[in-house]
Amino acid sequence: MDTYDLSALRPRLPSPLEPVEDERFARHGLTLLLKRDDLIHPDLPGNKWRKLALNLRAAAGRPVLTFGGAYSNHLRATAAAGRLLGFPTIGIVRGDELAGRPLNPSLARCAADGMRLEFVDRATYRAKHEPTVLAALLARAPEGAYVVPEGGSNALAAEGCAALGRELSGRADVAAVACGTGGTLAGLAAGFAGRTLGVPVLKGGFLDGEVRALQEAAFGGPRGDWRLDERFHCGGYGRTTPRLDAFAQDFEARHGLAIERLYVAKMLLALVSLAEERAFPPGTRIAAVITGSGDC
């Protein structure tokens, strides 16, 4: 298979845009649409495909080294891409204490797909962008390895996600997405003609600067009409609450769609809450991006 030709993987693009009947929106004159990016590819769903595609073309078949936590869906997607396209993958995993333990299902899937896992202590992981630390990691990797950052968010990822905004332009007035590392929001806002809402799943208030930096790197400056709502992280990354779990179960029962808890559920909870707050004028078409799970 030609490692440059990602079309050989047959992604489902553009992804479906599905209207759903939900009285919590309808009673305020709003239309809810689900942008089903989770259906793009079974092994590289949603924002994973959009963020990795241009990076994989840039890697051009070279080994890919990337980063993630023990449950990183970005690591899983990268490992799957390596298996499908035939290039080596190396995953730098946060937490050297995990090295002597049985692999969890996420890391076991990475290993089964051929990813070489390297566990590093948390101080080293935090310093992974420093030139000396990165050089040491690359020295242990295959020669010529191409580096993709944590969560896949870099300028190429933002450029890839701009296509998501273009697919929604003219079909929705507001687009909403859960945010982890900010790459999807940076690109979505750049390509979308309406307003974009980012719902961070981490607390800390750092994401605004990250998104601006990604847009500067990808597009040369700010792009699009976007904002963040920091109220719905439910305690931070990897955290849920009884309220969130009950909300997700109710949404699943209403619409027959399994809802990922750590990202998608928080974004949908934000939209329902904002609808109740009358944050959107009647007639607004709201597209909720179903990213699959993880590392947005």
PDB file of C-alpha atoms in Angstrom:
ATOM      1  CA  MET A   1       0.000   0.000   0.000  1.00  0.00           C
ATOM      2  CA  ASP A   2       1.321   3.484  -0.850  1.00  0.00           C
ATOM      3  CA  THR A   3       2.086   5.175   2.468  1.00  0.00           C
ATOM      4  CA  TYR A   4       1.436   8.575   0.907  1.00  0.00           C
ATOM      5  CA  ASP A   5      -2.041   7.664  -0.322  1.00  0.00           C
ATOM      6  CA  LEU A   6      -4.356   7.891   2.657  1.00  0.00           C
ATOM      7  CA  SER A   7      -7.359   7.581   0.363  1.00  0.00           C
ATOM      8  CA  ALA A   8      -6.566   3.872   0.302  1.00  0.00           C
ATOM      9  CA  LEU A   9      -8.058   3.774   3.812  1.00  0.00           C
ATOM     10  CA  ARG A  10     -11.367   5.017   2.364  1.00  0.00           C
ATOM     11  CA  PRO A  11     -12.368   7.630   4.933  1.00  0.00           C
ATOM     12  CA  ARG A  12     -16.038   8.604   4.990  1.00  0.00           C
ATOM     13  CA  LEU A  13     -15.805  12.258   4.046  1.00  0.00           C
ATOM     14  CA  PRO A  14     -17.613  14.501   4.423  1.00  0.00           C
ATOM     15  CA  SER A  15     -18.939  12.922   7.587  1.00  0.00           C
ATOM     16  CA  PRO A  16     -22.745  12.789   8.025  1.00  0.00           C
ATOM     17  CA  LEU A  17     -24.644  15.713   9.535  1.00  0.00           C
ATOM     18  CA  GLU A  18     -27.730  14.340  11.281  1.00  0.00           C
ATOM     19  CA  PRO A  19     -30.617  16.428  12.675  1.00  0.00           C
ATOM     20  CA  VAL A  20     -32.034  15.123  15.946  1.00  0.00           C
ATOM     21  CA  GLU A  21     -35.330  15.933  17.613  1.00  0.00           C
ATOM     22  CA  ASP A  22     -34.672  17.134  21.151  1.00  0.00           C
ATOM     23  CA  GLU A  23     -37.302  19.154  22.963  1.00  0.00           C
ATOM     24  CA  ARG A  24     -34.679  20.824  25.171  1.00  0.00           C
ATOM     25  CA  PHE A  25     -33.585  22.692  22.041  1.00  0.00           C
ATOM     26  CA  ALA A  26     -36.859  22.771  20.123  1.00  0.00           C
ATOM     27  CA  ARG A  27     -38.730  24.644  22.874  1.00  0.00           C
ATOM     28  CA  HIS A  28     -36.282  27.504  22.440  1.00  0.00           C
ATOM     29  CA  GLY A  29     -36.586  27.494  18.650  1.00  0.00           C
ATOM     30  CA  LEU A  30     -33.203  25.785  18.174  1.00  0.00           C
ATOM     31  CA  THR A  31     -32.164  22.949  15.885  1.00  0.00           C
ATOM     32  CA  LEU A  32     -29.594  20.394  17.067  1.00  0.00           C
ATOM     33  CA  LEU A  33     -27.428  18.684  14.442  1.00  0.00           C
ATOM     34  CA  LEU A  34     -24.878  15.954  15.143  1.00  0.00           C
ATOM     35  CA  LYS A  35     -21.742  16.080  12.995  1.00  0.00           C
ATOM     36  CA  ARG A  36     -20.787  12.408  13.005  1.00  0.00           C
ATOM     37  CA  ASP A  37     -17.026  12.588  12.700  1.00  0.00           C
ATOM     38  CA  ASP A  38     -16.941   9.378  14.737  1.00  0.00           C
ATOM     39  CA  LEU A  39     -17.988   7.597  11.517  1.00  0.00           C
ATOM     40  CA  ILE A  40     -15.038   8.738   9.369  1.00  0.00           C
ATOM     41  CA  HIS A  41     -12.957   5.600   9.924  1.00  0.00           C
ATOM     42  CA  PRO A  42     -13.306   2.718  12.415  1.00  0.00           C
ATOM     43  CA  ASP A  43      -9.653   2.895  13.523  1.00  0.00           C
ATOM     44  CA  LEU A  44      -9.024   6.636  13.070  1.00  0.00           C
ATOM     45  CA  PRO A  45     -12.370   8.183  13.984  1.00  0.00           C
ATOM     46  CA  GLY A  46     -13.287  11.823  14.123  1.00  0.00           C
ATOM     47  CA  ASN A  47     -10.678  14.373  14.985  1.00  0.00           C
ATOM     48  CA  LYS A  48      -8.027  11.623  14.889  1.00  0.00           C
ATOM     49  CA  TRP A  49      -8.313  11.311  11.117  1.00  0.00           C
ATOM     50  CA  ARG A  50      -8.495  15.051  10.548  1.00  0.00           C
ATOM     51  CA  LYS A  51      -5.502  15.770  12.807  1.00  0.00           C
ATOM     52  CA  LEU A  52      -3.304  12.893  11.643  1.00  0.00           C
ATOM     53  CA  ALA A  53      -3.890  12.910   7.883  1.00  0.00           C
ATOM     54  CA  LEU A  54      -1.578  15.800   6.944  1.00  0.00           C
ATOM     55  CA  ASN A  55       0.987  14.717   9.532  1.00  0.00           C
ATOM     56  CA  LEU A  56       1.106  11.228   8.048  1.00  0.00           C
ATOM     57  CA  ARG A  57       1.579  12.653   4.573  1.00  0.00           C
ATOM     58  CA  ALA A  58       4.437  14.776   5.925  1.00  0.00           C
ATOM     59  CA  ALA A  59       5.983  11.714   7.595  1.00  0.00           C
ATOM     60  CA  ALA A  60       5.840   9.945   4.204  1.00  0.00           C
ATOM     61  CA  GLY A  61       6.288   6.473   5.620  1.00  0.00           C
ATOM     62  CA  ARG A  62       8.983   7.341   8.156  1.00  0.00           C
ATOM     63  CA  PRO A  63       8.649   6.087  11.743  1.00  0.00           C
ATOM     64  CA  VAL A  64       6.285   8.259  13.810  1.00  0.00           C
ATOM     65  CA  LEU A  65       7.044   9.113  17.439  1.00  0.00           C
ATOM     66  CA  THR A  66       4.271  10.617  19.533  1.00  0.00           C
ATOM     67  CA  PHE A  67       3.078  11.101  23.095  1.00  0.00           C
ATOM     68  CA  GLY A  68       0.129  10.292  25.327  1.00  0.00           C
ATOM     69  CA  GLY A  69      -1.212   9.109  28.642  1.00  0.00           C
ATOM     70  CA  ALA A  70      -2.149   5.577  29.546  1.00  0.00           C
ATOM     71  CA  TYR A  71      -5.600   5.882  27.954  1.00  0.00           C
ATOM     72  CA  SER A  72      -4.714   8.116  25.020  1.00  0.00           C
ATOM     73  CA  ASN A  73      -6.907   7.592  21.995  1.00  0.00           C
ATOM     74  CA  HIS A  74      -4.351   9.542  19.988  1.00  0.00           C
ATOM     75  CA  LEU A  75      -1.785   6.816  20.690  1.00  0.00           C
ATOM     76  CA  ARG A  76      -4.297   4.180  19.628  1.00  0.00           C
ATOM     77  CA  ALA A  77      -5.108   5.982  16.391  1.00  0.00           C
ATOM     78  CA  THR A  78      -1.429   6.490  15.559  1.00  0.00           C
ATOM     79  CA  ALA A  79      -0.677   2.836  16.229  1.00  0.00           C
ATOM     80  CA  ALA A  80      -3.611   1.792  14.037  1.00  0.00           C
ATOM     81  CA  ALA A  81      -2.404   4.048  11.229  1.00  0.00           C
ATOM     82  CA  GLY A  82       1.027   2.452  11.459  1.00  0.00           C
ATOM     83  CA  ARG A  83      -0.477  -1.013  11.159  1.00  0.00           C
ATOM     84  CA  LEU A  84      -2.723  -0.061   8.259  1.00  0.00           C
ATOM     85  CA  LEU A  85      -0.103   1.877   6.300  1.00  0.00           C
ATOM     86  CA  GLY A  86       2.971  -0.121   7.254  1.00  0.00           C
ATOM     87  CA  PHE A  87       5.202   2.336   9.130  1.00  0.00           C
ATOM     88  CA  PRO A  88       6.773   1.949  12.618  1.00  0.00           C
ATOM     89  CA  THR A  89       5.273   3.827  15.579  1.00  0.00           C
ATOM     90  CA  ILE A  90       6.756   4.748  18.943  1.00  0.00           C
ATOM     91  CA  GLY A  91       4.574   5.903  21.822  1.00  0.00           C
ATOM     92  CA  ILE A  92       6.084   7.885  24.691  1.00  0.00           C
ATOM     93  CA  VAL A  93       3.747   7.160  27.604  1.00  0.00           C
ATOM     94  CA  ARG A  94       3.403   9.381  30.672  1.00  0.00           C
ATOM     95  CA  GLY A  95       4.265   7.495  33.885  1.00  0.00           C
ATOM     96  CA  ASP A  96       7.280   5.209  34.310  1.00  0.00           C
ATOM     97  CA  GLU A  97       5.418   3.407  37.104  1.00  0.00           C
ATOM     98  CA  LEU A  98       3.310   1.775  34.397  1.00  0.00           C
ATOM     99  CA  ALA A  99       6.292  -0.050  32.883  1.00  0.00           C
ATOM    100  CA  GLY A 100       6.103  -3.014  35.245  1.00  0.00           C
ATOM    101  CA  ARG A 101       2.330  -3.404  35.181  1.00  0.00           C
ATOM    102  CA  PRO A 102       0.092  -5.323  32.793  1.00  0.00           C
ATOM    103  CA  LEU A 103      -0.977  -3.128  29.890  1.00  0.00           C
ATOM    104  CA  ASN A 104      -4.450  -1.656  30.106  1.00  0.00           C
ATOM    105  CA  PRO A 105      -6.785  -2.337  27.146  1.00  0.00           C
ATOM    106  CA  SER A 106      -5.830   0.923  25.411  1.00  0.00           C
ATOM    107  CA  LEU A 107      -2.074   0.340  25.584  1.00  0.00           C
ATOM    108  CA  ALA A 108      -2.526  -3.349  24.801  1.00  0.00           C
ATOM    109  CA  ARG A 109      -4.276  -2.327  21.574  1.00  0.00           C
ATOM    110  CA  CYS A 110      -1.357  -0.016  20.744  1.00  0.00           C
ATOM    111  CA  ALA A 111       1.108  -2.839  21.298  1.00  0.00           C
ATOM    112  CA  ALA A 112      -0.979  -5.274  19.263  1.00  0.00           C
ATOM    113  CA  ASP A 113      -0.898  -2.775  16.401  1.00  0.00           C
ATOM    114  CA  GLY A 114       2.898  -2.761  16.558  1.00  0.00           C
ATOM    115  CA  MET A 115       3.574   0.400  18.542  1.00  0.00           C
ATOM    116  CA  ARG A 116       6.751   0.360  20.624  1.00  0.00           C
ATOM    117  CA  LEU A 117       5.792   1.763  24.020  1.00  0.00           C
ATOM    118  CA  GLU A 118       8.342   3.689  26.066  1.00  0.00           C
ATOM    119  CA  PHE A 119       7.328   4.730  29.579  1.00  0.00           C
ATOM    120  CA  VAL A 120       8.913   7.891  30.991  1.00  0.00           C
ATOM    121  CA  ASP A 121       8.645   9.597  34.353  1.00  0.00           C
ATOM    122  CA  ARG A 122       6.271  12.496  34.664  1.00  0.00           C
ATOM    123  CA  ALA A 123       8.980  15.146  34.931  1.00  0.00           C
ATOM    124  CA  THR A 124      10.507  13.972  31.664  1.00  0.00           C
ATOM    125  CA  TYR A 125       7.069  13.886  30.070  1.00  0.00           C
ATOM    126  CA  ARG A 126       6.350  17.478  31.095  1.00  0.00           C
ATOM    127  CA  ALA A 127       9.675  18.512  29.561  1.00  0.00           C
ATOM    128  CA  LYS A 128       9.150  16.606  26.315  1.00  0.00           C
ATOM    129  CA  HIS A 129       9.180  19.777  24.207  1.00  0.00           C
ATOM    130  CA  GLU A 130      12.575  20.877  25.482  1.00  0.00           C
ATOM    131  CA  PRO A 131      15.250  20.309  22.810  1.00  0.00           C
ATOM    132  CA  THR A 132      17.565  18.216  25.000  1.00  0.00           C
ATOM    133  CA  VAL A 133      14.765  15.974  26.255  1.00  0.00           C
ATOM    134  CA  LEU A 134      13.304  15.497  22.784  1.00  0.00           C
ATOM    135  CA  ALA A 135      16.760  14.782  21.364  1.00  0.00           C
ATOM    136  CA  ALA A 136      17.281  12.047  23.984  1.00  0.00           C
ATOM    137  CA  LEU A 137      13.940  10.457  23.100  1.00  0.00           C
ATOM    138  CA  LEU A 138      14.718  10.609  19.390  1.00  0.00           C
ATOM    139  CA  ALA A 139      18.149   9.054  19.970  1.00  0.00           C
ATOM    140  CA  ARG A 140      16.368   5.880  21.113  1.00  0.00           C
ATOM    141  CA  ALA A 141      13.920   5.942  18.193  1.00  0.00           C
ATOM    142  CA  PRO A 142      14.503   4.646  14.664  1.00  0.00           C
ATOM    143  CA  GLU A 143      16.524   7.007  12.494  1.00  0.00           C
ATOM    144  CA  GLY A 144      14.551   9.756  10.790  1.00  0.00           C
ATOM    145  CA  ALA A 145      11.520   9.511  13.094  1.00  0.00           C
ATOM    146  CA  TYR A 146       8.830  12.144  12.559  1.00  0.00           C
ATOM    147  CA  VAL A 147       7.468  13.723  15.764  1.00  0.00           C
ATOM    148  CA  VAL A 148       3.753  14.319  16.302  1.00  0.00           C
ATOM    149  CA  PRO A 149       2.912  16.191  19.541  1.00  0.00           C
ATOM    150  CA  GLU A 150       0.629  15.021  22.321  1.00  0.00           C
ATOM    151  CA  GLY A 151      -2.953  14.782  21.122  1.00  0.00           C
ATOM    152  CA  GLY A 152      -1.761  15.306  17.553  1.00  0.00           C
ATOM    153  CA  SER A 153      -2.245  19.080  17.815  1.00  0.00           C
ATOM    154  CA  ASN A 154       0.131  21.082  15.634  1.00  0.00           C
ATOM    155  CA  ALA A 155      -0.144  23.391  12.629  1.00  0.00           C
ATOM    156  CA  LEU A 156      -0.803  20.521  10.217  1.00  0.00           C
ATOM    157  CA  ALA A 157      -3.525  19.171  12.498  1.00  0.00           C
ATOM    158  CA  ALA A 158      -5.231  22.570  12.576  1.00  0.00           C
ATOM    159  CA  GLU A 159      -5.050  22.772   8.784  1.00  0.00           C
ATOM    160  CA  GLY A 160      -6.628  19.326   8.542  1.00  0.00           C
ATOM    161  CA  CYS A 161      -9.447  20.291  10.901  1.00  0.00           C
ATOM    162  CA  ALA A 162     -10.258  23.394   8.849  1.00  0.00           C
ATOM    163  CA  ALA A 163     -12.007  21.022   6.436  1.00  0.00           C
ATOM    164  CA  LEU A 164     -14.482  20.242   9.224  1.00  0.00           C
ATOM    165  CA  GLY A 165     -15.420  23.913   9.391  1.00  0.00           C
ATOM    166  CA  ARG A 166     -15.847  24.103   5.637  1.00  0.00           C
ATOM    167  CA  GLU A 167     -18.151  21.073   5.689  1.00  0.00           C
ATOM    168  CA  LEU A 168     -20.379  22.828   8.238  1.00  0.00           C
ATOM    169  CA  SER A 169     -20.388  26.297   6.679  1.00  0.00           C
ATOM    170  CA  GLY A 170     -23.848  27.211   5.416  1.00  0.00           C
ATOM    171  CA  ARG A 171     -25.398  24.227   7.184  1.00  0.00           C
ATOM    172  CA  ALA A 172     -25.077  25.439  10.782  1.00  0.00           C
ATOM    173  CA  ASP A 173     -24.866  28.776  12.562  1.00  0.00           C
ATOM    174  CA  VAL A 174     -22.926  27.523  15.600  1.00  0.00           C
ATOM    175  CA  ALA A 175     -20.452  24.641  15.778  1.00  0.00           C
ATOM    176  CA  ALA A 176     -19.461  23.152  19.140  1.00  0.00           C
ATOM    177  CA  VAL A 177     -16.565  20.833  19.931  1.00  0.00           C
ATOM    178  CA  ALA A 178     -14.959  19.417  23.067  1.00  0.00           C
ATOM    179  CA  CYS A 179     -11.344  20.540  23.523  1.00  0.00           C
ATOM    180  CA  GLY A 180      -8.318  18.797  24.971  1.00  0.00           C
ATOM    181  CA  THR A 181      -5.203  20.132  23.263  1.00  0.00           C
ATOM    182  CA  GLY A 182      -7.012  22.670  21.049  1.00  0.00           C
ATOM    183  CA  GLY A 183      -6.077  21.531  17.545  1.00  0.00           C
ATOM    184  CA  THR A 184      -9.596  20.643  16.453  1.00  0.00           C
ATOM    185  CA  LEU A 185     -11.029  23.952  17.662  1.00  0.00           C
ATOM    186  CA  ALA A 186      -8.229  25.942  16.015  1.00  0.00           C
ATOM    187  CA  GLY A 187      -8.916  24.386  12.628  1.00  0.00           C
ATOM    188  CA  LEU A 188     -12.694  24.159  12.910  1.00  0.00           C
ATOM    189  CA  ALA A 189     -12.972  27.874  13.700  1.00  0.00           C
ATOM    190  CA  ALA A 190     -10.651  28.771  10.826  1.00  0.00           C
ATOM    191  CA  GLY A 191     -12.773  26.928   8.292  1.00  0.00           C
ATOM    192  CA  PHE A 192     -16.247  27.718   9.645  1.00  0.00           C
ATOM    193  CA  ALA A 193     -18.305  30.699   8.521  1.00  0.00           C
ATOM    194  CA  GLY A 194     -20.358  30.823  11.733  1.00  0.00           C
ATOM    195  CA  ARG A 195     -19.600  30.964  15.448  1.00  0.00           C
ATOM    196  CA  THR A 196     -17.539  28.231  17.104  1.00  0.00           C
ATOM    197  CA  LEU A 197     -17.813  27.118  20.726  1.00  0.00           C
ATOM    198  CA  GLY A 198     -15.026  25.174  22.404  1.00  0.00           C
ATOM    199  CA  VAL A 199     -15.760  23.218  25.590  1.00  0.00           C
ATOM    200  CA  PRO A 200     -12.498  22.445  27.429  1.00  0.00           C
ATOM    201  CA  VAL A 201     -12.381  19.105  29.247  1.00  0.00           C
ATOM    202  CA  LEU A 202      -9.335  20.154  31.298  1.00  0.00           C
ATOM    203  CA  LYS A 203      -9.355  22.837  33.931  1.00  0.00           C
ATOM    204  CA  GLY A 204      -6.694  25.498  34.152  1.00  0.00           C
ATOM    205  CA  GLY A 205      -7.712  28.181  31.667  1.00  0.00           C
ATOM    206  CA  PHE A 206      -4.658  27.676  29.441  1.00  0.00           C
ATOM    207  CA  LEU A 207      -6.420  26.636  26.257  1.00  0.00           C
ATOM    208  CA  ASP A 208      -7.115  30.113  24.880  1.00  0.00           C
ATOM    209  CA  GLY A 209      -3.406  30.726  24.389  1.00  0.00           C
ATOM    210  CA  GLU A 210      -2.867  27.261  22.918  1.00  0.00           C
ATOM    211  CA  VAL A 211      -5.570  27.763  20.292  1.00  0.00           C
ATOM    212  CA  ARG A 212      -4.219  31.181  19.362  1.00  0.00           C
ATOM    213  CA  ALA A 213      -0.697  29.762  19.009  1.00  0.00           C
ATOM    214  CA  LEU A 214      -1.945  26.944  16.792  1.00  0.00           C
ATOM    215  CA  GLN A 215      -3.820  29.379  14.555  1.00  0.00           C
ATOM    216  CA  GLU A 216      -0.738  31.570  14.311  1.00  0.00           C
ATOM    217  CA  ALA A 217       1.371  28.565  13.285  1.00  0.00           C
ATOM    218  CA  ALA A 218      -1.185  27.159  10.851  1.00  0.00           C
ATOM    219  CA  PHE A 219      -2.777  30.271   9.343  1.00  0.00           C
ATOM    220  CA  GLY A 220      -0.492  33.167  10.239  1.00  0.00           C
ATOM    221  CA  GLY A 221      -2.854  34.708  12.782  1.00  0.00           C
ATOM    222  CA  PRO A 222      -6.296  34.509  14.430  1.00  0.00           C
ATOM    223  CA  ARG A 223      -9.067  32.957  12.368  1.00  0.00           C
ATOM    224  CA  GLY A 224     -12.801  32.651  12.902  1.00  0.00           C
ATOM    225  CA  ASP A 225     -15.289  33.707  15.553  1.00  0.00           C
ATOM    226  CA  TRP A 226     -14.639  31.374  18.474  1.00  0.00           C
ATOM    227  CA  ARG A 227     -14.878  31.326  22.232  1.00  0.00           C
ATOM    228  CA  LEU A 228     -14.382  28.901  25.108  1.00  0.00           C
ATOM    229  CA  ASP A 229     -16.794  27.975  27.886  1.00  0.00           C
ATOM    230  CA  GLU A 230     -14.718  26.676  30.794  1.00  0.00           C
ATOM    231  CA  ARG A 231     -17.618  25.575  33.034  1.00  0.00           C
ATOM    232  CA  PHE A 232     -18.121  21.992  31.934  1.00  0.00           C
ATOM    233  CA  HIS A 233     -14.856  20.126  32.575  1.00  0.00           C
ATOM    234  CA  CYS A 234     -16.541  18.286  35.486  1.00  0.00           C
ATOM    235  CA  GLY A 235     -13.421  18.365  37.616  1.00  0.00           C
ATOM    236  CA  GLY A 236     -10.772  18.054  34.928  1.00  0.00           C
ATOM    237  CA  TYR A 237      -9.320  15.586  32.470  1.00  0.00           C
ATOM    238  CA  GLY A 238     -10.554  12.053  32.907  1.00  0.00           C
ATOM    239  CA  ARG A 239     -13.123  13.157  35.484  1.00  0.00           C
ATOM    240  CA  THR A 240     -16.853  12.632  35.425  1.00  0.00           C
ATOM    241  CA  THR A 241     -19.618  13.431  37.867  1.00  0.00           C
ATOM    242  CA  PRO A 242     -22.929  11.743  38.697  1.00  0.00           C
ATOM    243  CA  ARG A 243     -24.654  14.621  36.919  1.00  0.00           C
ATOM    244  CA  LEU A 244     -22.634  14.038  33.751  1.00  0.00           C
ATOM    245  CA  ASP A 245     -23.206  10.278  33.821  1.00  0.00           C
ATOM    246  CA  ALA A 246     -26.949  10.750  34.277  1.00  0.00           C
ATOM    247  CA  PHE A 247     -27.020  13.309  31.462  1.00  0.00           C
ATOM    248  CA  ALA A 248     -25.149  10.983  29.077  1.00  0.00           C
ATOM    249  CA  GLN A 249     -27.416   8.040  29.904  1.00  0.00           C
ATOM    250  CA  ASP A 250     -30.473  10.188  29.264  1.00  0.00           C
ATOM    251  CA  PHE A 251     -29.068  11.438  25.930  1.00  0.00           C
ATOM    252  CA  GLU A 252     -28.338   7.863  24.872  1.00  0.00           C
ATOM    253  CA  ALA A 253     -31.891   6.813  25.754  1.00  0.00           C
ATOM    254  CA  ARG A 254     -33.385   9.761  23.848  1.00  0.00           C
ATOM    255  CA  HIS A 255     -31.351   9.356  20.665  1.00  0.00           C
ATOM    256  CA  GLY A 256     -29.987   5.796  20.569  1.00  0.00           C
ATOM    257  CA  LEU A 257     -26.395   6.991  20.299  1.00  0.00           C
ATOM    258  CA  ALA A 258     -23.587   5.867  22.592  1.00  0.00           C
ATOM    259  CA  ILE A 259     -21.977   8.948  24.145  1.00  0.00           C
ATOM    260  CA  GLU A 260     -18.303   9.049  25.088  1.00  0.00           C
ATOM    261  CA  ARG A 261     -18.092  10.495  28.582  1.00  0.00           C
ATOM    262  CA  LEU A 262     -14.780  12.365  28.867  1.00  0.00           C
ATOM    263  CA  TYR A 263     -15.195  14.652  25.849  1.00  0.00           C
ATOM    264  CA  VAL A 264     -18.451  14.389  23.925  1.00  0.00           C
ATOM    265  CA  ALA A 265     -20.783  14.204  26.930  1.00  0.00           C
ATOM    266  CA  LYS A 266     -19.281  17.382  28.389  1.00  0.00           C
ATOM    267  CA  MET A 267     -19.780  19.251  25.129  1.00  0.00           C
ATOM    268  CA  LEU A 268     -23.410  18.112  24.841  1.00  0.00           C
ATOM    269  CA  LEU A 269     -24.074  19.020  28.474  1.00  0.00           C
ATOM    270  CA  ALA A 270     -22.715  22.493  27.727  1.00  0.00           C
ATOM    271  CA  LEU A 271     -25.060  22.893  24.763  1.00  0.00           C
ATOM    272  CA  VAL A 272     -28.143  21.819  26.712  1.00  0.00           C
ATOM    273  CA  SER A 273     -27.187  24.168  29.549  1.00  0.00           C
ATOM    274  CA  LEU A 274     -26.588  27.084  27.174  1.00  0.00           C
ATOM    275  CA  ALA A 275     -29.928  26.423  25.480  1.00  0.00           C
ATOM    276  CA  GLU A 276     -31.614  26.653  28.884  1.00  0.00           C
ATOM    277  CA  GLU A 277     -29.735  29.890  29.522  1.00  0.00           C
ATOM    278  CA  ARG A 278     -31.113  31.233  26.213  1.00  0.00           C
ATOM    279  CA  ALA A 279     -27.587  31.819  24.945  1.00  0.00           C
ATOM    280  CA  PHE A 280     -28.684  31.205  21.345  1.00  0.00           C
ATOM    281  CA  PRO A 281     -31.347  33.222  19.532  1.00  0.00           C
ATOM    282  CA  PRO A 282     -34.373  31.342  18.139  1.00  0.00           C
ATOM    283  CA  GLY A 283     -33.706  29.906  14.707  1.00  0.00           C
ATOM    284  CA  THR A 284     -30.078  28.966  15.487  1.00  0.00           C
ATOM    285  CA  ARG A 285     -28.816  25.729  13.955  1.00  0.00           C
ATOM    286  CA  ILE A 286     -26.282  24.162  16.338  1.00  0.00           C
ATOM    287  CA  ALA A 287     -23.872  21.501  15.085  1.00  0.00           C
ATOM    288  CA  ALA A 288     -22.373  19.325  17.840  1.00  0.00           C
ATOM    289  CA  VAL A 289     -19.199  17.648  16.594  1.00  0.00           C
ATOM    290  CA  ILE A 290     -19.124  14.009  17.712  1.00  0.00           C
ATOM    291  CA  THR A 291     -15.374  13.539  17.740  1.00  0.00           C
ATOM    292  CA  GLY A 292     -15.322   9.947  18.917  1.00  0.00           C
ATOM    293  CA  SER A 293     -13.193  10.150  22.023  1.00  0.00           C
ATOM    294  CA  GLY A 294     -10.108  11.767  23.356  1.00  0.00           C
ATOM    295  CA  ASP A 295      -7.323  14.239  22.554  1.00  0.00           C
ATOM    296  CA  CYS A 296      -9.252  16.943  20.741  1.00  0.00           C
TER     297      CYS A 296
END
